[in-house]
Amino acid sequence: MKRRPFAYCLLAFALALLWSSPASGAAASRFNDPPPHRGGAEIRMTFLGRTVACTSGFAVRRVEDGKRAMTTAGHCAPSTTEAKSGEYPFGTFVRSFHDDVVDAALISGTRTAPQLYAPTLWTDGGTPSTPVARRVLGKADGPVIGQKVCVSGKITKLVCDIEVYNLTSGVSCDEEQPSHCTHGLVLAGKEGKNIVKAGDSGAPVFVPIDTEIDGHKVYGAMLVGSLVGGGPRVEHGPEDLVVFHPIRQIECSLNAIVLTTADAESGDTTPPPPRGDCAGTG
């Protein structure tokens, strides 16, 4: 299931991937993600007779009940589909939107298979000094032009210094027929670099934050969005473009609020208030 994002007459692809099984007994990792589940993990889903793989995004709390959940891309699977990560159940697609304005989904544990989701992102696979994971310390409703962001997907893993080019011109279209497109996405890129590949759909988009808390170094992340797709600037060229939804649109469309480390550590289970600025976000 591929999607083609178009921007400035440039082609890119939505990034669900037909899945192949990893070795059993694998250690905990982004390919075998135990609870509490992290963003940036491989998730796989079986529906319509095939199994596809995508990437988990980031933990949120549902407005209606305060229950934790995890985001990903809507084109990864329809609602009611079960997701796994390696040997572990990951949850059920409880909301999945894949239309002209939203490509986002919410995964949550069910009454028969409860799950826990953490405000943490897998980030292994970058430079040698890259930490295995980053804690979600905050969020920004969206990026700004010229800002440099990171993507942490299951295939390409961590890629940073991706420059935001435009806030609304990104368009993601199905490669398979009948085709339809999601409009109004953020467009970003990095020259000469394979930023994302099939299987990275849904990955977190963030800005790294290294700080110190109580005398200890903390590798943190400021969330700015959720990956929809990516692809080449020119045909057969390096896959140097990505398109993604900003945080505000994800929170509004999924009726959920980003879970930060501070939120999780507070122990507060009160349902978060809904955003008051969601009109027109789809």
Short mmCIF file of C-alpha atoms in Angstrom, two decimals:
data_model
loop_
_atom_site.label_atom_id
_atom_site.label_comp_id
_atom_site.label_asym_id
_atom_site.label_seq_id
_atom_site.Cartn_x
_atom_site.Cartn_y
_atom_site.Cartn_z
CA MET A 1 0.00 0.00 0.00
CA LYS A 2 1.92 2.98 -1.29
CA ARG A 3 1.01 6.62 -1.39
CA ARG A 4 2.53 9.25 -3.63
CA PRO A 5 2.92 12.70 -2.07
CA PHE A 6 3.14 15.47 -4.69
CA ALA A 7 4.59 18.91 -3.98
CA TYR A 8 5.87 21.50 -6.42
CA CYS A 9 5.28 18.77 -9.08
CA LEU A 10 7.62 16.48 -7.10
CA LEU A 11 6.84 12.82 -6.46
CA ALA A 12 7.04 10.95 -3.18
CA PHE A 13 5.52 7.76 -1.81
CA ALA A 14 3.39 6.80 1.14
CA LEU A 15 5.33 4.43 3.24
CA ALA A 16 3.45 1.34 4.33
CA LEU A 17 5.47 -1.79 3.55
CA LEU A 18 4.63 -5.45 2.95
CA TRP A 19 6.07 -7.18 6.01
CA SER A 20 8.42 -10.13 6.53
CA SER A 21 8.85 -11.87 9.87
CA PRO A 22 11.86 -11.19 12.15
CA ALA A 23 13.65 -13.93 14.03
CA SER A 24 11.79 -15.19 17.08
CA GLY A 25 13.17 -14.51 20.54
CA ALA A 26 14.52 -11.12 19.49
CA ALA A 27 15.62 -8.67 22.17
CA ALA A 28 13.50 -5.60 22.89
CA SER A 29 14.06 -3.04 20.16
CA ARG A 30 12.14 -0.87 17.74
CA PHE A 31 11.48 -4.12 15.80
CA ASN A 32 10.25 -6.01 18.86
CA ASP A 33 8.71 -3.34 21.07
CA PRO A 34 7.27 -4.54 24.40
CA PRO A 35 4.94 -2.48 26.60
CA PRO A 36 5.17 0.30 27.52
CA HIS A 37 5.29 0.79 23.75
CA ARG A 38 7.42 3.56 22.24
CA GLY A 39 7.11 5.75 19.19
CA GLY A 40 9.36 4.88 16.26
CA ALA A 41 8.69 1.13 16.60
CA GLU A 42 7.83 -1.28 13.82
CA ILE A 43 4.16 -2.22 13.85
CA ARG A 44 2.57 -4.78 11.53
CA MET A 45 -1.05 -5.29 10.58
CA THR A 46 -2.90 -7.98 8.62
CA PHE A 47 -6.06 -7.08 6.68
CA LEU A 48 -7.53 -7.81 3.26
CA GLY A 49 -5.33 -10.88 3.01
CA ARG A 50 -1.94 -9.20 3.38
CA THR A 51 0.40 -8.04 6.12
CA VAL A 52 1.91 -4.56 6.03
CA ALA A 53 4.33 -2.74 8.30
CA CYS A 54 4.46 0.89 9.42
CA THR A 55 6.01 2.89 12.26
CA SER A 56 4.40 3.98 15.53
CA GLY A 57 4.32 7.73 16.10
CA PHE A 58 3.99 9.04 19.66
CA ALA A 59 1.91 8.46 22.76
CA VAL A 60 -1.20 10.56 23.39
CA ARG A 61 -4.11 10.70 25.82
CA ARG A 62 -7.65 10.43 24.50
CA VAL A 63 -9.86 13.39 25.31
CA GLU A 64 -12.98 11.30 26.00
CA ASP A 65 -11.50 9.10 28.73
CA GLY A 66 -7.85 10.04 29.37
CA LYS A 67 -6.73 6.61 28.16
CA ARG A 68 -3.27 6.41 26.57
CA ALA A 69 -2.94 5.54 22.90
CA MET A 70 -0.38 5.69 20.07
CA THR A 71 -0.51 7.48 16.74
CA THR A 72 0.47 6.33 13.26
CA ALA A 73 -0.57 7.04 9.65
CA GLY A 74 -4.15 6.34 8.61
CA HIS A 75 -3.21 4.62 5.34
CA CYS A 76 -1.43 1.90 7.36
CA ALA A 77 -4.67 0.10 8.27
CA PRO A 78 -8.42 0.62 8.71
CA SER A 79 -10.21 0.82 12.05
CA THR A 80 -10.56 -2.44 14.07
CA THR A 81 -7.27 -3.82 12.66
CA GLU A 82 -4.98 -5.45 15.22
CA ALA A 83 -1.32 -4.34 15.39
CA LYS A 84 1.76 -6.20 16.66
CA SER A 85 5.42 -5.32 17.13
CA GLY A 86 7.61 -8.37 16.80
CA GLU A 87 6.39 -10.84 19.42
CA TYR A 88 4.19 -8.32 21.23
CA PRO A 89 0.56 -7.26 20.75
CA PHE A 90 0.59 -3.49 20.20
CA GLY A 91 -3.09 -2.55 20.15
CA THR A 92 -6.08 -2.01 17.88
CA PHE A 93 -6.72 0.75 15.34
CA VAL A 94 -9.61 2.51 17.10
CA ARG A 95 -9.65 5.51 14.73
CA SER A 96 -8.26 5.62 11.22
CA PHE A 97 -8.66 8.52 8.78
CA HIS A 98 -7.36 8.41 5.23
CA ASP A 99 -8.99 11.10 3.11
CA ASP A 100 -8.29 14.42 1.40
CA VAL A 101 -7.44 16.27 4.63
CA VAL A 102 -6.25 13.68 7.18
CA ASP A 103 -3.98 10.62 7.04
CA ALA A 104 -3.75 9.64 10.71
CA ALA A 105 -4.75 6.82 13.03
CA LEU A 106 -5.00 6.04 16.72
CA ILE A 107 -3.98 2.69 18.22
CA SER A 108 -5.15 1.73 21.70
CA GLY A 109 -5.35 -1.30 23.93
CA THR A 110 -8.73 -2.99 24.27
CA ARG A 111 -10.57 -4.38 27.28
CA THR A 112 -9.40 -7.89 26.42
CA ALA A 113 -5.85 -6.80 25.54
CA PRO A 114 -4.87 -3.69 27.52
CA GLN A 115 -1.65 -1.96 26.51
CA LEU A 116 0.58 0.78 27.93
CA TYR A 117 2.20 3.50 25.81
CA ALA A 118 5.19 5.61 26.89
CA PRO A 119 6.24 9.18 25.97
CA THR A 120 9.47 7.81 24.51
CA LEU A 121 10.82 7.53 20.95
CA TRP A 122 13.17 4.90 19.53
CA THR A 123 16.08 6.77 17.92
CA ASP A 124 18.78 4.12 17.48
CA GLY A 125 20.49 3.82 14.15
CA GLY A 126 21.74 7.38 13.70
CA THR A 127 25.26 8.58 14.46
CA PRO A 128 27.41 6.64 16.99
CA SER A 129 26.59 9.21 19.67
CA THR A 130 22.83 8.89 19.14
CA PRO A 131 20.94 7.60 22.20
CA VAL A 132 18.79 4.48 21.91
CA ALA A 133 15.68 6.50 22.80
CA ARG A 134 14.53 10.05 23.52
CA ARG A 135 11.96 11.23 26.04
CA VAL A 136 9.12 13.43 24.80
CA LEU A 137 9.61 16.65 26.76
CA GLY A 138 7.17 18.83 24.85
CA LYS A 139 5.38 19.62 21.62
CA ALA A 140 5.01 22.43 19.12
CA ASP A 141 1.75 22.83 17.23
CA GLY A 142 3.74 22.89 14.01
CA PRO A 143 7.16 23.68 12.56
CA VAL A 144 8.30 26.95 11.00
CA ILE A 145 9.87 27.59 7.60
CA GLY A 146 13.60 26.85 7.66
CA GLN A 147 13.44 24.76 10.84
CA LYS A 148 15.51 21.55 10.92
CA VAL A 149 13.67 18.44 12.13
CA CYS A 150 14.33 14.73 12.63
CA VAL A 151 12.37 11.64 11.57
CA SER A 152 12.76 8.26 13.30
CA GLY A 153 11.25 5.48 11.17
CA LYS A 154 11.63 1.74 11.40
CA ILE A 155 13.49 1.38 8.09
CA THR A 156 15.67 4.49 7.69
CA LYS A 157 15.83 4.95 11.49
CA LEU A 158 17.02 8.36 12.69
CA VAL A 159 17.59 11.09 10.08
CA CYS A 160 18.05 14.72 11.19
CA ASP A 161 18.73 18.14 9.66
CA ILE A 162 15.66 17.87 7.43
CA GLU A 163 14.68 21.42 6.45
CA VAL A 164 11.06 22.56 6.44
CA TYR A 165 10.30 24.13 3.03
CA ASN A 166 6.56 24.85 3.16
CA LEU A 167 3.80 24.46 5.75
CA THR A 168 0.84 23.55 3.51
CA SER A 169 1.97 22.55 -0.01
CA GLY A 170 2.66 18.86 0.61
CA VAL A 171 0.21 16.43 -1.02
CA SER A 172 0.20 12.66 -0.55
CA CYS A 173 -1.54 10.47 -3.16
CA ASP A 174 -2.18 6.75 -3.50
CA GLU A 175 -0.05 4.92 -5.99
CA GLU A 176 -2.63 2.15 -6.21
CA GLN A 177 -5.92 2.77 -8.02
CA PRO A 178 -8.40 4.21 -7.33
CA SER A 179 -6.13 7.02 -6.19
CA HIS A 180 -6.99 9.87 -3.87
CA CYS A 181 -4.84 12.53 -2.21
CA THR A 182 -4.32 14.10 1.22
CA HIS A 183 -3.63 17.83 0.94
CA GLY A 184 -2.20 20.56 3.15
CA LEU A 185 0.81 18.66 4.51
CA VAL A 186 4.11 20.14 5.66
CA LEU A 187 6.88 19.69 3.07
CA ALA A 188 10.51 19.18 4.13
CA GLY A 189 13.67 17.78 2.59
CA LYS A 190 17.37 17.07 2.74
CA GLU A 191 19.58 17.14 -0.33
CA GLY A 192 21.21 13.88 -1.38
CA LYS A 193 19.86 11.88 1.54
CA ASN A 194 17.45 8.94 1.70
CA ILE A 195 15.28 10.32 4.48
CA VAL A 196 12.55 7.67 4.55
CA LYS A 197 11.55 4.44 2.86
CA ALA A 198 8.53 2.16 2.68
CA GLY A 199 7.67 1.11 6.24
CA ASP A 200 8.41 4.52 7.84
CA SER A 201 4.80 5.77 7.58
CA GLY A 202 3.52 7.22 10.84
CA ALA A 203 6.98 7.91 12.32
CA PRO A 204 7.45 10.80 14.77
CA VAL A 205 8.83 14.10 13.48
CA PHE A 206 10.65 16.05 16.17
CA VAL A 207 13.41 18.43 17.22
CA PRO A 208 16.08 16.95 19.56
CA ILE A 209 16.45 18.56 22.99
CA ASP A 210 19.44 17.64 25.15
CA THR A 211 19.05 18.95 28.67
CA GLU A 212 19.81 18.19 32.31
CA ILE A 213 17.20 17.20 34.88
CA ASP A 214 18.12 16.70 38.55
CA GLY A 215 21.78 16.58 37.61
CA HIS A 216 21.32 13.90 34.94
CA LYS A 217 21.64 14.35 31.20
CA VAL A 218 18.36 13.75 29.40
CA TYR A 219 18.02 13.09 25.68
CA GLY A 220 14.70 14.71 24.85
CA ALA A 221 12.45 15.48 21.92
CA MET A 222 10.06 18.29 21.02
CA LEU A 223 7.36 16.77 18.81
CA VAL A 224 6.35 18.72 15.70
CA GLY A 225 4.50 16.20 13.55
CA SER A 226 3.64 12.74 12.20
CA LEU A 227 5.13 11.39 8.96
CA VAL A 228 2.81 10.61 6.06
CA GLY A 229 5.18 9.90 3.16
CA GLY A 230 8.34 10.74 1.29
CA GLY A 231 10.16 10.27 -1.96
CA PRO A 232 12.49 11.62 -4.62
CA ARG A 233 12.88 15.23 -5.61
CA VAL A 234 13.54 13.98 -9.13
CA GLU A 235 12.64 10.66 -10.70
CA HIS A 236 15.14 7.94 -9.74
CA GLY A 237 16.93 10.45 -7.50
CA PRO A 238 17.61 10.13 -3.77
CA GLU A 239 14.50 10.12 -1.62
CA ASP A 240 15.06 13.55 -0.16
CA LEU A 241 11.50 14.80 0.46
CA VAL A 242 9.01 14.12 3.24
CA VAL A 243 5.48 15.28 3.96
CA PHE A 244 3.91 15.22 7.41
CA HIS A 245 0.98 16.40 9.49
CA PRO A 246 1.76 19.01 12.18
CA ILE A 247 0.91 18.20 15.80
CA ARG A 248 -2.14 20.47 15.92
CA GLN A 249 -3.81 18.59 13.08
CA ILE A 250 -3.00 15.20 14.62
CA GLU A 251 -4.43 16.20 18.01
CA CYS A 252 -7.55 17.71 16.45
CA SER A 253 -8.32 14.89 14.03
CA LEU A 254 -7.72 12.11 16.57
CA ASN A 255 -9.30 13.98 19.52
CA ALA A 256 -6.23 13.29 21.62
CA ILE A 257 -3.43 15.26 23.29
CA VAL A 258 0.30 14.51 23.20
CA LEU A 259 1.58 12.68 26.29
CA THR A 260 4.81 14.21 27.60
CA THR A 261 7.22 12.77 30.15
CA ALA A 262 5.97 15.27 32.75
CA ASP A 263 2.37 14.23 32.11
CA ALA A 264 3.22 10.56 32.53
CA GLU A 265 5.25 11.12 35.70
CA SER A 266 2.49 13.20 37.29
CA GLY A 267 0.21 10.17 37.47
CA ASP A 268 -2.79 12.33 36.57
CA THR A 269 -5.44 10.26 34.77
CA THR A 270 -7.96 13.07 34.36
CA PRO A 271 -9.05 13.29 30.71
CA PRO A 272 -7.25 16.21 29.04
CA PRO A 273 -9.37 19.13 27.84
CA PRO A 274 -10.03 19.22 24.09
CA ARG A 275 -8.26 21.79 21.95
CA GLY A 276 -10.30 24.90 21.30
CA ASP A 277 -8.72 25.73 17.95
CA CYS A 278 -9.61 22.69 15.83
CA ALA A 279 -12.06 24.33 13.42
CA GLY A 280 -10.92 23.82 9.86
CA THR A 281 -8.21 21.24 10.63
CA GLY A 282 -10.16 18.30 9.19
#
